[in-house]
Coordinates of C-alpha atoms in Angstrom, one line a residue:
Chain A
M5 CA 109.1 109.3 32.0
K6 CA 107.3 106.9 34.3
T7 CA 110.6 105.7 35.7
Y8 CA 111.7 109.2 36.5
L9 CA 108.4 109.9 38.2
A10 CA 108.7 106.7 40.3
S11 CA 112.2 107.5 41.4
F12 CA 111.2 111.1 42.2
L13 CA 108.3 109.8 44.3
L14 CA 110.5 107.3 46.0
S15 CA 113.1 109.9 46.9
L16 CA 110.3 112.1 48.2
C17 CA 109.1 109.3 50.4
L18 CA 112.5 108.8 51.8
I19 CA 112.8 112.4 52.6
L20 CA 109.4 112.5 54.4
P21 CA 109.6 111.9 58.1
Q22 CA 108.8 108.3 59.0
G23 CA 106.1 109.3 61.4
L24 CA 104.1 111.1 58.8
L25 CA 104.4 108.3 56.3
A26 CA 103.1 105.8 58.9
Q27 CA 100.2 108.2 59.5
T28 CA 99.4 108.4 55.8
Q29 CA 99.7 104.6 55.5
K30 CA 97.3 104.1 58.4
E31 CA 94.8 106.6 56.9
F32 CA 95.1 104.9 53.6
E33 CA 94.3 101.5 55.0
K34 CA 91.4 102.9 56.9
L35 CA 90.1 104.4 53.7
Q36 CA 90.6 101.2 51.9
T37 CA 88.4 99.3 54.4
Q38 CA 85.8 102.0 54.1
V39 CA 85.8 101.7 50.3
D40 CA 85.4 97.9 50.6
Q41 CA 82.5 98.2 53.0
L42 CA 80.8 100.7 50.8
S43 CA 81.3 98.9 47.5
L44 CA 79.8 95.8 49.2
K45 CA 76.8 97.8 50.1
L46 CA 76.4 99.3 46.7
E47 CA 76.9 96.1 44.9
K48 CA 74.8 93.9 47.0
P49 CA 73.2 91.1 44.9
A50 CA 69.6 91.0 43.8
S51 CA 67.6 91.5 46.9
T52 CA 64.4 90.6 48.6
T53 CA 62.5 93.2 50.6
V54 CA 59.6 92.7 52.9
G55 CA 57.3 95.6 53.7
G56 CA 53.6 96.1 54.1
Y57 CA 51.0 98.1 55.9
A58 CA 48.4 97.8 58.6
E59 CA 45.4 99.7 59.9
L60 CA 43.4 99.5 63.1
H61 CA 40.0 101.2 63.3
Y62 CA 37.7 102.1 66.0
N63 CA 34.3 102.8 64.4
A64 CA 31.5 104.4 66.3
P65 CA 28.4 104.8 64.3
Q66 CA 25.5 106.6 66.1
E67 CA 22.9 103.8 65.7
V68 CA 25.0 100.7 65.5
T69 CA 27.4 98.9 67.8
T70 CA 30.7 100.5 68.3
Q71 CA 33.6 98.3 67.4
F72 CA 37.3 97.8 67.0
D73 CA 38.4 96.5 63.6
F74 CA 41.9 95.4 62.7
H75 CA 40.8 96.2 59.2
R76 CA 43.8 95.3 57.1
F77 CA 47.2 93.7 57.6
V78 CA 49.2 93.5 54.4
L79 CA 52.5 91.9 53.7
I80 CA 54.4 93.1 50.6
L81 CA 57.2 91.0 49.2
K82 CA 59.5 92.3 46.5
K83 CA 62.3 90.3 44.9
E84 CA 64.7 91.5 42.3
I85 CA 65.1 88.3 40.3
N86 CA 67.8 89.8 38.1
S87 CA 68.8 93.2 36.7
W88 CA 65.6 93.6 34.7
I89 CA 62.9 91.2 36.2
R90 CA 61.3 91.7 39.6
F91 CA 58.5 90.0 41.5
N92 CA 56.0 91.9 43.6
A93 CA 53.4 90.3 45.9
E94 CA 50.9 91.7 48.3
L95 CA 49.1 89.4 50.6
E96 CA 46.2 90.8 52.6
L97 CA 44.4 89.7 55.7
E98 CA 41.2 91.7 56.4
H99 CA 39.6 91.9 59.8
A100 CA 42.4 89.8 61.4
L101 CA 40.6 86.5 61.0
V102 CA 39.1 84.2 58.4
N103 CA 36.2 82.3 59.9
N104 CA 32.7 81.3 58.6
G105 CA 32.8 83.6 55.7
Q106 CA 34.0 86.5 57.8
G107 CA 37.3 88.2 57.2
E108 CA 39.3 87.7 54.0
L109 CA 42.7 86.4 53.1
E110 CA 43.5 87.4 49.6
I111 CA 46.3 88.0 47.1
E112 CA 46.2 91.8 46.3
Q113 CA 48.9 91.4 43.7
A114 CA 51.4 88.8 42.6
G115 CA 53.1 89.7 39.4
L116 CA 56.3 90.0 37.4
T117 CA 57.6 93.2 36.1
F118 CA 60.0 93.2 33.1
T119 CA 62.0 96.4 32.7
I120 CA 62.5 96.5 29.0
N121 CA 64.3 99.9 29.0
N122 CA 64.1 103.2 30.9
K123 CA 60.7 103.9 29.4
L124 CA 59.0 100.6 29.0
E125 CA 57.9 97.9 31.4
A126 CA 55.8 94.8 30.9
K127 CA 53.8 93.3 33.7
A128 CA 52.2 89.9 34.0
G129 CA 50.5 88.0 36.8
V130 CA 47.8 89.1 39.3
L131 CA 47.8 92.8 38.9
L132 CA 46.5 95.8 40.8
L133 CA 44.5 97.6 38.1
P134 CA 45.4 101.2 37.5
V135 CA 41.9 102.6 38.1
G136 CA 41.9 105.8 40.0
L137 CA 44.1 107.0 42.8
I138 CA 43.4 104.8 45.8
N139 CA 43.1 101.5 44.0
V140 CA 46.8 101.5 43.3
R141 CA 48.1 103.5 46.3
H142 CA 46.2 102.7 49.5
E143 CA 48.7 102.6 52.3
P144 CA 46.8 104.1 55.3
N145 CA 49.4 106.8 55.9
T146 CA 48.9 108.2 52.5
F147 CA 45.2 109.3 52.8
Y148 CA 43.0 111.2 55.3
G149 CA 40.1 109.7 57.1
V150 CA 40.0 106.4 59.0
D151 CA 38.2 104.6 56.1
R152 CA 38.8 104.9 52.4
P153 CA 36.2 107.0 50.6
D154 CA 32.9 105.3 49.8
V155 CA 33.5 106.0 46.1
N156 CA 36.3 103.5 46.4
K157 CA 33.8 100.9 47.6
Y158 CA 30.5 101.3 45.7
V159 CA 31.7 102.9 42.5
I160 CA 35.3 102.0 41.9
P161 CA 35.3 98.5 43.5
T162 CA 38.6 98.9 45.4
T163 CA 40.7 96.9 45.5
L164 CA 40.3 95.9 41.9
I165 CA 42.7 93.1 40.9
A166 CA 42.8 90.6 38.1
E167 CA 45.0 88.1 36.3
G168 CA 46.5 89.6 33.1
A169 CA 49.3 91.2 31.3
G170 CA 50.2 94.6 29.8
L171 CA 52.6 97.4 29.3
S172 CA 53.5 100.6 31.1
L173 CA 55.2 103.4 29.1
N174 CA 56.8 106.6 30.3
I175 CA 56.5 109.5 27.9
G176 CA 58.9 112.4 28.6
D177 CA 59.5 113.2 32.3
S178 CA 55.9 113.5 33.4
W179 CA 53.6 111.3 31.5
N180 CA 52.8 107.6 31.9
L181 CA 50.5 105.4 29.8
Q182 CA 49.5 101.9 30.9
G183 CA 47.3 99.3 29.2
Y184 CA 46.5 95.7 30.3
L185 CA 44.3 92.8 29.2
V186 CA 42.9 91.2 32.3
A187 CA 40.3 88.7 33.5
G188 CA 36.9 90.5 33.6
L189 CA 34.0 90.7 35.9
D190 CA 31.2 88.2 36.6
A191 CA 27.8 89.9 36.0
A192 CA 26.2 87.3 38.4
G193 CA 27.5 89.5 41.2
F194 CA 26.3 92.9 39.9
S195 CA 23.8 94.5 42.2
G196 CA 21.7 97.6 42.6
G197 CA 23.5 98.8 45.7
N198 CA 27.0 97.8 44.9
A199 CA 27.1 98.1 41.1
L200 CA 30.2 96.1 40.0
R201 CA 31.6 95.3 43.4
K202 CA 30.4 91.8 44.0
G203 CA 31.2 91.0 40.3
R204 CA 34.9 91.0 41.0
Q205 CA 36.4 87.6 40.6
Q206 CA 39.4 88.4 42.9
A207 CA 41.6 86.2 40.8
Y208 CA 39.8 83.1 42.1
K209 CA 39.6 80.7 39.2
S210 CA 38.4 83.6 37.1
D211 CA 36.2 82.9 34.2
A212 CA 38.4 83.6 31.2
E213 CA 35.4 84.0 28.8
S214 CA 35.2 87.6 29.9
I215 CA 38.4 89.4 29.1
A216 CA 38.5 93.0 30.0
Q217 CA 40.7 96.0 29.1
T218 CA 42.0 98.5 31.4
G219 CA 44.4 101.5 31.1
R220 CA 45.5 104.7 32.5
L221 CA 47.0 108.0 31.3
Q222 CA 48.7 109.9 34.1
Y223 CA 50.5 113.2 34.4
N224 CA 52.8 113.1 37.3
A225 CA 54.9 116.2 38.4
P226 CA 56.0 117.3 41.8
G227 CA 52.9 118.2 43.7
A228 CA 50.5 117.5 40.8
T229 CA 49.0 114.3 39.6
F230 CA 46.2 114.0 37.1
G231 CA 44.9 110.7 35.8
F232 CA 42.3 109.2 33.5
S233 CA 41.5 105.5 33.7
F234 CA 39.2 103.1 32.1
Y235 CA 38.1 99.5 32.7
Q236 CA 35.8 97.8 30.3
G237 CA 34.8 94.4 29.1
D238 CA 32.0 91.8 28.9
A239 CA 30.8 90.3 32.1
K240 CA 28.8 87.5 30.6
T241 CA 30.6 84.5 32.2
V242 CA 29.8 80.9 31.6
K243 CA 27.8 81.0 34.8
V244 CA 25.7 84.0 33.6
A245 CA 25.1 82.3 30.2
A246 CA 23.8 79.2 32.0
A247 CA 21.5 81.2 34.3
A248 CA 20.2 83.2 31.3
S249 CA 19.3 80.0 29.3
Q250 CA 17.7 78.5 32.4
A251 CA 15.6 81.6 32.9
G252 CA 14.8 81.7 29.2
V253 CA 16.2 85.2 28.8
S254 CA 18.1 86.1 25.7
L255 CA 21.4 87.7 26.7
D256 CA 24.2 88.4 24.1
A257 CA 26.6 90.1 26.4
V258 CA 26.9 92.2 29.6
P259 CA 29.2 95.0 28.5
F260 CA 30.4 97.1 31.4
G261 CA 32.6 100.2 31.5
L262 CA 34.1 102.2 34.3
Y263 CA 35.7 105.6 33.6
T264 CA 37.5 107.7 36.1
A265 CA 39.3 111.0 36.4
D266 CA 41.3 112.0 39.4
L267 CA 43.7 114.7 40.7
D268 CA 46.0 115.1 43.6
I269 CA 47.5 118.6 43.9
Q270 CA 49.7 120.1 46.6
Q271 CA 50.3 123.8 46.8
G272 CA 52.2 124.8 49.9
N273 CA 50.4 123.2 52.9
F274 CA 47.2 122.8 50.9
T275 CA 46.3 119.6 49.1
L276 CA 43.3 118.9 46.9
R277 CA 42.3 115.4 46.0
S278 CA 39.4 114.2 44.0
E279 CA 38.2 111.1 42.2
I280 CA 35.3 111.1 39.8
A281 CA 33.9 107.9 38.4
Q282 CA 31.2 107.0 36.0
G283 CA 30.1 103.5 34.9
V284 CA 27.7 101.7 32.6
I285 CA 26.3 98.2 32.6
G286 CA 24.7 97.1 29.3
N287 CA 21.6 94.8 29.1
S288 CA 20.9 95.4 32.7
A289 CA 17.1 94.8 32.1
A290 CA 17.9 91.2 30.9
L291 CA 20.3 90.8 33.8
N292 CA 17.6 92.0 36.3
Q293 CA 15.2 89.5 34.7
I294 CA 17.6 86.7 35.6
Y295 CA 18.9 87.7 39.0
G296 CA 16.4 90.3 40.2
Q297 CA 19.2 92.5 41.6
N298 CA 17.8 95.7 40.2
V299 CA 21.1 96.6 38.6
G300 CA 21.4 100.2 37.3
A301 CA 22.2 100.9 33.7
S302 CA 24.7 103.5 34.9
F303 CA 26.3 104.4 38.2
S304 CA 28.5 107.3 39.3
G305 CA 30.2 108.9 42.2
Y306 CA 32.8 111.5 43.2
Y307 CA 34.6 112.9 46.2
V308 CA 36.4 116.2 46.6
E309 CA 38.8 116.4 49.5
P310 CA 40.6 119.6 50.4
S311 CA 43.1 119.3 53.2
Y312 CA 45.6 121.6 55.0
K313 CA 48.7 120.7 57.0
F314 CA 49.0 123.3 59.8
W315 CA 51.6 122.0 62.2
F316 CA 55.1 120.6 61.7
A317 CA 57.9 119.5 64.0
G318 CA 60.7 117.7 62.3
D319 CA 59.2 114.6 60.7
Q320 CA 55.9 115.1 62.5
A321 CA 52.9 116.8 61.0
I322 CA 49.2 117.4 61.6
G323 CA 46.7 118.1 58.9
T324 CA 43.0 118.5 58.7
F325 CA 40.6 117.6 55.9
A326 CA 37.0 117.8 54.7
R327 CA 35.6 115.3 52.3
F328 CA 32.4 115.6 50.3
E329 CA 31.2 112.5 48.6
D330 CA 28.3 111.5 46.5
V331 CA 27.6 107.9 45.6
N332 CA 25.0 106.8 43.2
P333 CA 25.1 103.1 42.2
Q334 CA 21.8 103.4 40.3
K335 CA 22.1 106.6 38.4
S336 CA 19.9 105.4 35.6
M337 CA 17.7 102.3 35.3
E338 CA 16.9 100.3 32.2
S339 CA 14.2 98.4 34.1
G340 CA 12.7 98.7 37.6
S341 CA 13.1 101.7 39.7
S342 CA 16.1 103.0 41.7
N343 CA 16.2 102.6 45.4
G344 CA 16.9 106.0 47.1
A345 CA 18.6 104.2 50.0
Y346 CA 21.5 103.3 47.8
N347 CA 22.1 106.9 46.7
F348 CA 23.9 108.9 49.4
T349 CA 26.2 111.7 50.4
N350 CA 28.9 111.3 52.9
N351 CA 30.4 114.5 54.3
R352 CA 33.2 114.3 56.7
V353 CA 35.9 116.3 58.5
G354 CA 38.9 115.0 60.5
V355 CA 42.5 115.2 61.5
N356 CA 45.6 113.1 60.7
Y357 CA 48.6 113.2 63.0
W358 CA 51.8 111.8 61.6
P359 CA 54.3 111.1 64.3
H360 CA 56.5 109.8 61.5
P361 CA 55.7 110.0 57.7
D362 CA 55.0 106.2 57.7
I363 CA 52.5 106.3 60.5
A364 CA 49.1 108.2 60.7
I365 CA 46.9 108.5 63.7
K366 CA 43.5 109.5 62.5
W367 CA 40.2 110.9 63.7
D368 CA 37.2 111.8 61.7
M369 CA 33.5 112.4 62.0
G370 CA 30.8 112.8 59.5
S371 CA 27.3 112.0 58.4
K372 CA 25.8 109.9 55.7
K373 CA 22.5 110.7 54.3
T374 CA 20.6 108.7 51.7
K375 CA 18.1 110.1 49.2
A376 CA 15.4 107.7 50.5
V377 CA 12.1 109.5 51.6
N378 CA 12.3 110.6 55.2
A379 CA 15.9 109.4 55.6
L380 CA 17.8 110.8 58.5
A381 CA 21.5 111.6 58.5
Q382 CA 23.5 108.8 60.1
K383 CA 26.3 110.3 62.1
D384 CA 29.5 108.5 63.0
M385 CA 32.9 109.0 64.6
N386 CA 36.1 107.0 63.8
L387 CA 39.5 106.7 65.3
G388 CA 42.3 104.8 63.6
V389 CA 46.0 104.2 63.3
G390 CA 47.6 103.1 60.1
W391 CA 51.2 102.5 59.2
S392 CA 53.3 101.2 56.5
F393 CA 56.7 99.5 56.9
Chain B
M27 CA 87.7 107.5 45.4
G28 CA 85.1 109.2 43.3
F29 CA 85.0 106.4 40.7
L30 CA 83.4 104.2 43.3
F31 CA 80.0 105.7 42.8
C32 CA 79.7 104.7 39.2
W33 CA 80.4 101.0 39.7
G34 CA 76.7 100.5 40.2
T35 CA 76.1 97.3 38.3
N36 CA 73.6 95.8 40.7
A37 CA 69.9 95.2 40.0
Q38 CA 68.0 98.0 38.3
A39 CA 70.8 100.5 38.6
V40 CA 70.4 103.3 36.1
V41 CA 73.5 105.5 35.8
Y42 CA 72.5 109.0 34.7
L43 CA 75.9 110.7 35.4
S44 CA 79.3 109.3 36.2
T45 CA 81.2 110.9 39.1
E46 CA 83.5 112.6 36.6
E47 CA 80.5 113.9 34.5
A48 CA 78.7 115.1 37.6
L49 CA 81.8 116.9 39.0
R50 CA 82.4 118.5 35.7
L51 CA 79.0 120.1 35.9
A52 CA 79.9 121.5 39.3
F53 CA 83.4 122.6 38.5
P54 CA 83.8 124.0 35.1
A55 CA 87.2 124.2 33.4
G56 CA 89.6 126.6 35.2
E57 CA 88.3 125.6 38.6
Q58 CA 90.3 123.4 40.9
R59 CA 88.5 120.8 43.0
M60 CA 89.8 119.9 46.4
T61 CA 88.8 117.0 48.6
V62 CA 87.1 118.1 51.8
P63 CA 88.3 116.1 54.8
L64 CA 84.9 115.2 56.2
S65 CA 86.6 112.9 58.7
Q66 CA 87.5 116.1 60.6
L67 CA 83.9 116.7 61.7
T68 CA 83.8 116.9 65.5
D69 CA 81.4 115.0 67.6
A70 CA 79.4 118.2 68.3
Q71 CA 79.1 118.9 64.5
L72 CA 78.1 115.3 63.9
A73 CA 75.4 115.6 66.6
G74 CA 74.2 118.8 65.0
L75 CA 73.8 117.0 61.6
K76 CA 72.0 114.1 63.1
E77 CA 69.5 116.4 64.7
K78 CA 68.7 117.9 61.3
T79 CA 68.2 114.6 59.5
G80 CA 67.3 112.1 62.2
M81 CA 70.1 109.8 61.1
P82 CA 73.8 109.5 61.9
F83 CA 76.1 111.3 59.4
S84 CA 78.6 109.0 57.7
S85 CA 81.6 110.2 55.8
R86 CA 81.6 106.8 54.1
I87 CA 78.6 107.7 51.9
T88 CA 79.1 111.4 51.6
H89 CA 82.0 113.0 49.8
C90 CA 82.5 116.8 49.3
Y91 CA 84.7 118.8 47.1
Q92 CA 85.7 122.5 47.3
G93 CA 85.8 124.4 44.1
L94 CA 88.7 127.0 43.8
K95 CA 89.2 129.6 41.2
Q96 CA 92.4 131.7 41.6
G97 CA 92.6 130.7 45.3
K98 CA 89.0 131.8 45.9
I99 CA 86.3 129.4 47.1
K100 CA 83.4 129.3 44.6
G101 CA 81.3 126.5 46.0
Y102 CA 81.0 123.0 47.3
A103 CA 79.8 119.9 45.5
C104 CA 78.8 116.9 47.5
I105 CA 78.2 113.4 46.2
D106 CA 75.9 111.7 48.6
N107 CA 74.1 108.3 48.9
M108 CA 70.7 108.2 50.5
I109 CA 68.5 105.1 50.9
G110 CA 65.1 105.4 49.2
K111 CA 63.1 102.4 50.2
S112 CA 65.9 99.9 50.3
E113 CA 68.6 101.0 47.8
Y114 CA 71.1 103.8 47.6
I115 CA 70.3 106.8 45.5
T116 CA 73.5 108.6 44.4
Y117 CA 73.2 112.3 43.6
L118 CA 75.2 115.5 43.5
L119 CA 74.3 118.7 45.2
Y120 CA 76.2 122.0 44.6
I121 CA 76.2 124.8 47.1
R122 CA 77.4 128.2 46.1
H123 CA 79.9 129.9 48.5
P124 CA 79.6 132.3 50.4
Q125 CA 75.8 132.5 49.7
G126 CA 75.2 129.0 51.1
E127 CA 72.4 128.4 48.6
V128 CA 71.8 125.3 46.6
E129 CA 72.6 125.9 42.9
F130 CA 71.5 122.5 41.6
V131 CA 70.9 118.9 42.4
E132 CA 71.6 116.1 39.8
L133 CA 70.6 112.5 40.1
M134 CA 73.6 110.3 39.3
T135 CA 72.6 106.6 40.0
Y136 CA 69.2 105.3 40.7
R137 CA 68.8 101.7 42.0
E138 CA 65.3 101.4 43.4
S139 CA 62.8 99.4 41.4
E140 CA 60.1 102.1 41.8
G141 CA 60.3 105.8 42.2
G142 CA 62.6 106.8 39.4
E143 CA 60.2 109.7 38.6
I144 CA 62.4 111.8 40.9
K145 CA 64.6 112.2 37.8
N146 CA 62.0 114.7 36.7
P147 CA 63.8 118.1 36.3
A148 CA 60.8 119.9 37.9
F149 CA 61.4 117.8 41.0
L150 CA 65.1 118.5 41.2
R151 CA 64.7 122.2 40.5
Q152 CA 62.8 122.6 43.7
F153 CA 66.1 122.5 45.7
Q154 CA 67.4 125.5 43.8
G155 CA 68.0 128.4 46.2
K156 CA 67.4 126.5 49.4
N157 CA 69.6 127.4 52.4
S158 CA 69.7 126.5 56.0
E159 CA 66.8 128.8 56.8
D160 CA 64.5 126.6 54.7
P161 CA 62.8 123.5 56.1
V162 CA 63.8 121.4 53.0
R163 CA 61.1 118.8 53.9
L164 CA 58.8 116.7 51.8
E165 CA 55.3 118.1 51.5
R166 CA 56.4 121.4 53.0
D167 CA 58.7 123.3 50.7
I168 CA 59.5 120.2 48.6
R169 CA 56.6 118.7 46.7
K170 CA 56.7 115.0 46.3
I171 CA 56.1 113.0 43.2
S172 CA 53.2 110.7 43.7
G173 CA 54.4 107.1 43.5
A174 CA 57.9 108.1 44.4
T175 CA 57.4 109.2 48.0
Y176 CA 60.3 107.3 49.5
S177 CA 62.7 108.5 46.9
S178 CA 61.4 112.1 47.1
R179 CA 61.8 112.0 50.9
A180 CA 65.3 110.5 50.6
L181 CA 66.5 113.4 48.4
A182 CA 64.8 116.0 50.6
T183 CA 66.5 114.6 53.7
G184 CA 69.8 114.3 51.9
A185 CA 69.7 117.9 50.7
R186 CA 68.8 119.1 54.2
K187 CA 71.8 117.2 55.5
L188 CA 74.2 118.7 53.0
I189 CA 72.8 122.2 53.5
H190 CA 73.4 121.9 57.2
L191 CA 76.8 120.3 56.6
Y192 CA 77.6 123.6 54.8
R193 CA 76.3 125.7 57.6
I194 CA 78.1 123.7 60.3
F195 CA 81.4 122.8 58.6
L196 CA 82.0 123.7 55.0
K197 CA 81.2 127.4 55.3
D198 CA 84.2 128.0 57.6
L199 CA 86.8 126.0 55.7
P200 CA 89.8 127.8 54.3
P201 CA 90.9 127.2 50.7
L202 CA 92.1 123.6 50.7
H203 CA 95.3 122.1 49.3
Q204 CA 94.6 118.5 48.6
A205 CA 93.4 118.2 45.0
A206 CA 90.7 115.7 44.3
P207 CA 91.6 112.8 42.0

């Protein structure tokens, strides 16, 4: 059968005009080259990619000096080590310079991800903790406003990173569950105005006495993300224990907890984003006896941000937003009294212009008003450009 | 030629559908599939496509097939490769003829380390019914999946490219004669 077919094809070729055959042959060779090029591209070996993001701000508060700030420059390095292991690193330089305690150079993440199967991944290393929306995804072209919301500073101490390990599991098409054991916080840094923020160990020789747990349950569908996160542990580090015994204060533990709920919904040109966070610090009275920082027993904050994209041209877009924030780092006190100056609202409106989806040029203005007696609203205006690459 | 797209053995590649499986979804039994000679696109047509996507059109990464039933054109299936963040995403898009509307999009091979959430059927369903009158752009008529922005945008751009390929070129083709392998 095969032989018949071959001789039939051969005779067919002989009948075909020579010119046409040459033409077909040429086309075939061209095609072959194209196939080779393409297969090389598709089968390129484990690769390294470099990316990152940067943001330049021009901050003009009403009462304070106006300034430029090259707020963040971040390099992201990804390496596919083999078919199931990859390395992710994020190195950040804040304020363009590190000098005399100003500016920061820090690892934002440096970890390995092991893809166990389509559903399950394991991670280990210095991890970006999955607490809220912005802690994980903070490229400047992805959010409105020159600066990140204040909730992501005073309530969710963004960027929250720690050494640790854990698992990420996809459930069905839209659900994801993550859980990690990580280095905890150092209660020596807790304060009335900043709650947990200065207690972050930033993966700098972290005290391993205080292991924390963190996790997130997320629903993620096109145009709709809902998430719940927690972060809790004991912040009684060796340093805190020593300070307690020196001060003659009995302190068993400094349990802390941070619980957040967030949503990001897009419907047509309208987007609604919100993060709500609530935290607790146990034995704050004893802690305040040692450090005198007037730490609150609980703290909270939220923002609600409706936005609307009203102009498009090709890849370009312009959108406008309003953001209403409330930050309260001393929601309740176990000892001492709260300072109204730490409790504030920050209401803001602004515009983002995306000349390309990876670049945002931003303007916003707003006013912060504390709950202190006779406090006046502090107005400010900000310009910024942020991009990721 | 088609088998090329399921060789994906490189890092992280997840093959959801082989070329044969994907084409079988597009062309049920009883339908012939013909290879569309995309190399015949004129410079003006290529320029028109580039304007719609912002990137040059390459027939090296896009392959289209015409579905024929009793000599009548039923639709076009294109297997295309779009780069998400740094790797190719292979997918199939089927356009019904002569309506020129997308009937379905299927993810075939995913190679990026992050963003595989675009496999979500709710995401892919968004392309259903799109035609050249629609923007087919992310965050306009295509809602992105958070955490998969680059991959979401790659598919939106790819779908827009193929929809306009239909408008500019495929729509006017006669029934073809070269059967696809």
